[in-house]
Structures are given as structure tokens and as C-alpha cells.
Short mmCIF file of C-alpha atoms in Angstrom, two decimals:
data_model
loop_
_atom_site.label_atom_id
_atom_site.label_comp_id
_atom_site.label_asym_id
_atom_site.label_seq_id
_atom_site.Cartn_x
_atom_site.Cartn_y
_atom_site.Cartn_z
CA UNK A 250 127.50 120.77 83.92
CA UNK A 251 129.70 121.38 86.97
CA UNK A 252 128.36 122.04 90.46
CA UNK A 253 128.75 125.84 90.32
CA UNK A 254 126.90 126.10 86.99
CA UNK A 255 124.15 123.83 88.31
CA UNK A 256 123.68 126.07 91.35
CA UNK A 257 123.55 129.16 89.15
CA UNK A 258 120.94 127.61 86.84
CA UNK A 259 118.97 126.42 89.86
CA UNK A 260 118.90 129.96 91.28
CA UNK A 261 117.95 131.40 87.88
CA UNK A 262 114.90 129.12 87.77
CA UNK A 263 113.79 130.23 91.24
CA UNK A 264 114.33 133.89 90.31
CA UNK A 265 112.21 133.35 87.21
CA UNK A 266 109.25 132.30 89.37
CA UNK A 267 109.67 135.47 91.44
CA UNK A 268 109.80 137.64 88.30
CA UNK A 269 106.82 135.82 86.76
CA UNK A 270 104.80 136.07 90.00
CA UNK A 271 102.74 133.07 88.92
CA UNK A 272 102.90 129.45 87.73
CA UNK A 273 105.29 128.38 84.96
CA UNK A 274 105.64 125.39 82.66
CA UNK A 275 108.88 123.57 81.91
CA UNK A 276 108.79 124.86 78.34
CA UNK A 277 108.51 128.44 79.66
CA UNK A 278 111.62 127.90 81.76
CA UNK A 279 113.54 126.41 78.81
CA UNK A 280 112.57 129.27 76.50
CA UNK A 281 113.18 132.13 78.95
CA UNK A 282 116.49 130.85 80.32
CA UNK A 283 117.75 129.07 77.19
CA UNK A 284 118.79 125.92 79.03
CA UNK A 285 118.67 122.28 77.88
CA UNK A 286 115.42 120.42 78.47
CA UNK A 287 117.16 117.67 80.45
CA UNK A 288 118.74 120.27 82.76
CA UNK A 289 115.44 122.05 83.33
CA UNK A 290 113.60 118.80 84.15
CA UNK A 291 116.38 117.65 86.51
CA UNK A 292 116.50 120.93 88.43
CA UNK A 293 112.72 121.33 88.65
CA UNK A 294 112.30 117.72 89.84
CA UNK A 295 114.92 118.32 92.55
CA UNK A 296 113.18 121.54 93.63
CA UNK A 297 109.83 119.71 93.85
CA UNK A 298 111.38 116.94 95.97
CA UNK A 299 112.85 119.56 98.32
CA UNK A 300 109.63 121.57 98.64
CA UNK A 301 111.01 124.60 96.80
CA UNK A 302 108.54 124.14 93.92
CA UNK A 303 105.12 122.54 93.82
CA UNK A 304 103.74 120.56 90.86
CA UNK A 305 100.23 121.69 89.88
CA UNK A 306 99.65 119.11 87.14
CA UNK A 307 99.60 119.38 83.34
CA UNK A 308 103.22 120.55 83.41
CA UNK A 309 102.63 123.62 85.59
CA UNK A 310 104.69 124.51 88.67
CA UNK A 311 104.54 127.16 91.40
CA UNK A 312 106.67 128.16 94.41
CA UNK A 313 106.49 125.46 97.10
CA UNK A 314 105.92 125.60 100.83
CA UNK A 315 109.60 126.14 101.66
CA UNK A 316 109.69 129.32 99.57
CA UNK A 317 106.40 130.50 101.06
CA UNK A 318 107.70 129.89 104.59
CA UNK A 319 110.73 132.06 103.82
CA UNK A 320 108.94 135.10 102.41
CA UNK A 321 105.54 135.10 104.14
CA UNK A 322 105.59 137.13 107.38
CA UNK A 323 103.76 135.10 110.02
CA UNK A 324 102.05 137.64 112.19
CA UNK A 325 100.67 140.10 109.60
CA UNK A 326 99.37 137.13 107.58
CA UNK A 327 97.49 135.63 110.52
CA UNK A 328 96.54 138.77 112.45
CA UNK A 329 93.04 138.73 110.97
CA UNK A 330 92.45 135.06 111.79
CA UNK A 331 93.73 135.51 115.35
CA UNK A 332 91.74 138.70 115.94
CA UNK A 333 88.45 137.24 114.70
CA UNK A 334 88.92 133.93 116.50
CA UNK A 335 89.87 135.32 119.92
CA UNK A 336 86.32 136.04 121.24
CA UNK A 337 85.21 132.63 120.01
CA UNK A 338 88.11 130.93 121.82
CA UNK A 339 87.07 132.62 125.07
CA UNK A 340 83.45 131.58 124.56
CA UNK A 341 84.55 128.01 123.82
CA UNK A 342 86.50 127.72 127.09
CA UNK A 343 83.53 129.07 129.03
CA UNK A 344 81.23 126.58 127.33
CA UNK A 345 83.45 123.49 127.18
CA UNK A 346 85.58 124.09 130.25
CA UNK A 347 88.81 122.95 128.58
CA UNK A 348 91.91 124.55 127.04
CA UNK A 349 91.52 125.51 123.38
CA UNK A 350 94.27 126.20 120.84
CA UNK A 351 94.38 128.01 117.49
CA UNK A 352 97.24 126.73 115.32
CA UNK A 353 98.63 126.85 111.80
CA UNK A 354 101.46 125.29 109.80
CA UNK A 355 104.64 127.30 109.46
CA UNK A 356 107.29 125.63 107.30
CA UNK A 357 107.76 122.15 108.77
CA UNK A 358 106.41 123.11 112.22
CA UNK A 359 103.11 123.86 113.93
CA UNK A 360 102.74 127.42 115.23
CA UNK A 361 100.39 128.30 118.10
CA UNK A 362 98.62 131.48 117.01
CA UNK A 363 96.55 131.82 120.17
CA UNK A 364 95.30 129.81 123.13
CA UNK A 365 92.90 130.19 126.05
CA UNK A 366 93.45 127.96 129.09
CA UNK A 367 90.87 126.08 131.06
CA UNK A 368 90.15 127.55 134.48
CA UNK A 369 90.05 124.11 136.08
CA UNK A 370 92.83 123.08 138.46
CA UNK A 371 94.08 120.25 136.25
CA UNK A 372 94.64 121.58 132.74
CA UNK A 373 97.10 121.51 129.86
CA UNK A 374 98.90 124.68 128.84
CA UNK A 375 100.20 126.00 125.52
CA UNK A 376 101.89 129.28 124.74
CA UNK A 377 101.26 131.81 121.98
CA UNK A 378 104.02 131.62 119.33
CA UNK A 379 105.08 128.18 120.58
CA UNK A 380 106.24 125.86 117.78
CA UNK A 381 106.43 122.08 117.63
CA UNK A 382 106.71 119.25 115.11
CA UNK A 383 103.51 118.26 113.25
CA UNK A 384 103.54 114.51 113.95
CA UNK A 385 102.10 114.03 117.43
CA UNK A 386 98.83 115.13 118.96
CA UNK A 387 95.51 116.15 117.48
CA UNK A 388 96.49 119.81 117.05
CA UNK A 389 99.38 118.73 114.81
CA UNK A 390 97.82 115.85 112.91
CA UNK A 391 94.72 117.79 111.91
CA UNK A 392 96.92 120.35 110.14
CA UNK A 393 99.15 117.94 108.26
CA UNK A 394 96.13 115.79 107.32
CA UNK A 395 94.39 118.72 105.59
CA UNK A 396 97.49 120.39 104.15
CA UNK A 397 98.02 120.44 100.38
CA UNK A 398 99.04 116.99 99.14
CA UNK A 399 102.59 117.89 98.08
CA UNK A 400 103.15 119.79 101.32
CA UNK A 401 101.80 116.85 103.33
CA UNK A 402 104.02 114.39 101.46
CA UNK A 403 107.06 116.60 102.11
CA UNK A 404 106.32 116.71 105.83
CA UNK A 405 105.92 112.93 105.94
CA UNK A 406 109.28 112.49 104.18
CA UNK A 407 110.94 114.74 106.77
CA UNK A 408 109.48 112.75 109.69
CA UNK A 409 111.80 110.65 111.82
CA UNK A 410 111.09 107.76 114.18
CA UNK A 411 107.60 107.10 112.84
CA UNK A 412 106.16 104.46 110.53
CA UNK A 413 105.48 106.63 107.47
CA UNK A 414 102.99 104.23 105.87
CA UNK A 415 101.01 103.85 109.08
CA UNK A 416 101.11 107.61 109.62
CA UNK A 417 99.82 108.24 106.09
CA UNK A 418 96.93 105.83 106.71
CA UNK A 419 96.09 107.63 109.95
CA UNK A 420 96.04 110.97 108.14
CA UNK A 421 93.70 109.56 105.49
CA UNK A 422 91.32 108.41 108.24
CA UNK A 423 91.44 111.89 109.79
CA UNK A 424 90.53 113.47 106.44
CA UNK A 425 87.61 111.08 106.09
CA UNK A 426 86.34 111.77 109.61
CA UNK A 427 86.92 115.51 109.50
CA UNK A 428 88.57 115.57 112.94
CA UNK A 429 91.60 114.19 114.80
CA UNK A 430 91.79 112.44 118.16
CA UNK A 431 94.91 111.72 120.19
CA UNK A 432 95.47 109.97 123.51
CA UNK A 433 98.59 110.61 125.63
CA UNK A 434 100.69 111.39 122.57
CA UNK A 435 102.18 114.64 123.87
CA UNK A 436 101.22 114.60 127.56
CA UNK A 437 100.42 111.47 129.53
CA UNK A 438 96.73 111.30 130.40
CA UNK A 439 95.74 113.95 127.88
CA UNK A 440 93.18 113.74 125.09
CA UNK A 441 93.42 116.04 122.09
CA UNK A 442 90.56 116.80 119.70
CA UNK A 443 91.20 118.87 116.58
CA UNK A 444 89.35 120.13 113.50
CA UNK A 445 90.65 122.05 110.45
CA UNK A 446 89.79 125.61 109.46
CA UNK A 447 89.23 125.61 105.69
CA UNK A 448 88.77 128.87 103.78
CA UNK A 449 88.07 128.75 100.04
CA UNK A 450 89.09 125.08 100.00
CA UNK A 451 92.47 125.89 101.55
CA UNK A 452 93.70 125.04 105.04
CA UNK A 453 94.41 128.18 107.05
CA UNK A 454 94.58 126.74 110.56
CA UNK A 455 93.19 124.37 113.12
CA UNK A 456 91.21 124.41 116.36
CA UNK A 457 92.00 121.92 119.11
CA UNK A 458 90.94 121.12 122.63
CA UNK A 459 93.34 119.58 125.15
CA UNK A 460 91.97 118.03 128.32
CA UNK A 461 92.55 115.27 130.89
CA UNK A 462 91.12 112.03 129.52
CA UNK A 463 89.13 111.25 132.66
CA UNK A 464 86.97 114.35 132.08
CA UNK A 465 86.08 113.48 128.49
CA UNK A 466 83.57 110.66 128.04
CA UNK A 467 82.10 109.73 124.66
CA UNK A 468 79.24 112.23 124.93
CA UNK A 469 81.60 115.06 125.89
CA UNK A 470 83.92 114.10 123.03
CA UNK A 471 81.10 114.36 120.51
CA UNK A 472 80.00 117.68 122.01
CA UNK A 473 83.53 119.08 121.59
CA UNK A 474 83.81 117.89 117.99
CA UNK A 475 80.51 119.47 116.99
CA UNK A 476 81.30 122.67 118.87
CA UNK A 477 84.70 123.03 117.18
CA UNK A 478 83.20 122.39 113.74
CA UNK A 479 80.59 125.08 114.38
CA UNK A 480 83.38 127.43 115.45
CA UNK A 481 85.29 126.86 112.21
CA UNK A 482 82.18 127.74 110.20
CA UNK A 483 81.75 130.96 112.15
CA UNK A 484 85.43 131.86 111.77
CA UNK A 485 85.42 131.33 108.01
CA UNK A 486 82.18 133.33 107.71
CA UNK A 487 83.80 136.20 109.59
CA UNK A 488 86.97 135.94 107.49
CA UNK A 489 84.97 136.20 104.28
CA UNK A 490 82.82 139.10 105.45
CA UNK A 491 85.23 141.16 107.51
#
């Protein structure tokens, strides 16, 4: 099969998922498109490796994170989360005294959905709609650690200038602990503390605090972790009952 025919068949498979509007098996693809089994397996495997399709197990596949990033509008999708979380972010800054950030994954980047700055003279600033790579800092690592496995593996593959095995081990530790900590990874002298927001067993975002390290002793660190976890519970409760 020449390159042009391969591209056409590849596009036909992706179009089939759009038409189906749900998961498909390899045998469904073969039957509906009348293509050889070897061709179907080769194209689907390539799409999975590139993040265009996601393997669900037992021979089932669905559109992957790359496709979702292309067709999902960011702001309408997260308006509800941002709206419900905003009063809680303001309360958190008043209580904790440090900058707090609401983030989510968007394609292969982290997107800042909202942020409220500390009122203290020395503080760290973020900007709404700011995007950055998901490999450094607690606000990034908490998201990639709790992302779907195939999505997480794709992001690790795309990473440059990091030890992928060591990074994977760090993410596993974050999942076990339920929070992420970072020290001077993005800004010198800064500590980051992040927790995931999980709704119906799916990651929808993350909450993080950024502060100067000298203001955060062990007791304050534990207070922040517990406060952020309580916030995520309240946010998910509001999301379910709004």
C-alpha cells in the first residue's frame, strides 16, 4: 500500500470513530471499511502510539487525547469548574495566605483556568489562560500523575531533557501520596503543593499553592495539603449537585 492510500485509510478509520460516536473494535473497523486485518492493526497501533486513539482493553479503542484536544472547546467545557471554584480559591488565599492556582491538562500542556494571588509582598504570580509544559512543578506533576494511563505515557514520551524512568517513578509516588511537592523547580526559592480534582474517577483539574519556601514549615505544609484536599471534595460535590 503506497503512502497516499495509507493516509486515506488512516483518515477513514478516524472518520469511522466520529460517525460511530463511541468505542470500536478492530473487527468492526475491518468489516465496516473492508480493509485487510494487517492494515487495520498497523494503522490503529500507529494512532495509539501518536495519541490519536486510546486502547481500552479487550480489543476496544476510542478517540485519544490528541483528538479530544482538537475538538473540545476549552472555556465552555471548564466554565462550570471555574465558576464553582472561584469563591473557594478566594477563601483559600484568605485562610492560607498564599497564591492558589486552578489548572487542567490541555493537549500536551497545562492550562491555568484561574488563580488568586497572595496579598503578601513576596509572592509568586500566575496568569489566567497561561499555558506551560507538564513536567516541572507541583501544579504540573499532579495533573500528569493522575491523568489516564495512556495519556500519561504519551506525555512522558514527548518529554525532553528529563530522565523518563525517574520521572515515571516520581509520578507513581505522587499517585500513592495523593499530592505533589516541588522545590525551586520553576522559580528559585519557591515551594509548590498540588492535589488532583477527581470527578467520577476522572481527573478534571488540579489545585496548587505556590509560596516562598521560607514561609512553609512542615506544619504549614501539612495544613495546606489537608486544606486543598478538602477543597477538592467541596468542588466535586458542587459539580455533582449544581
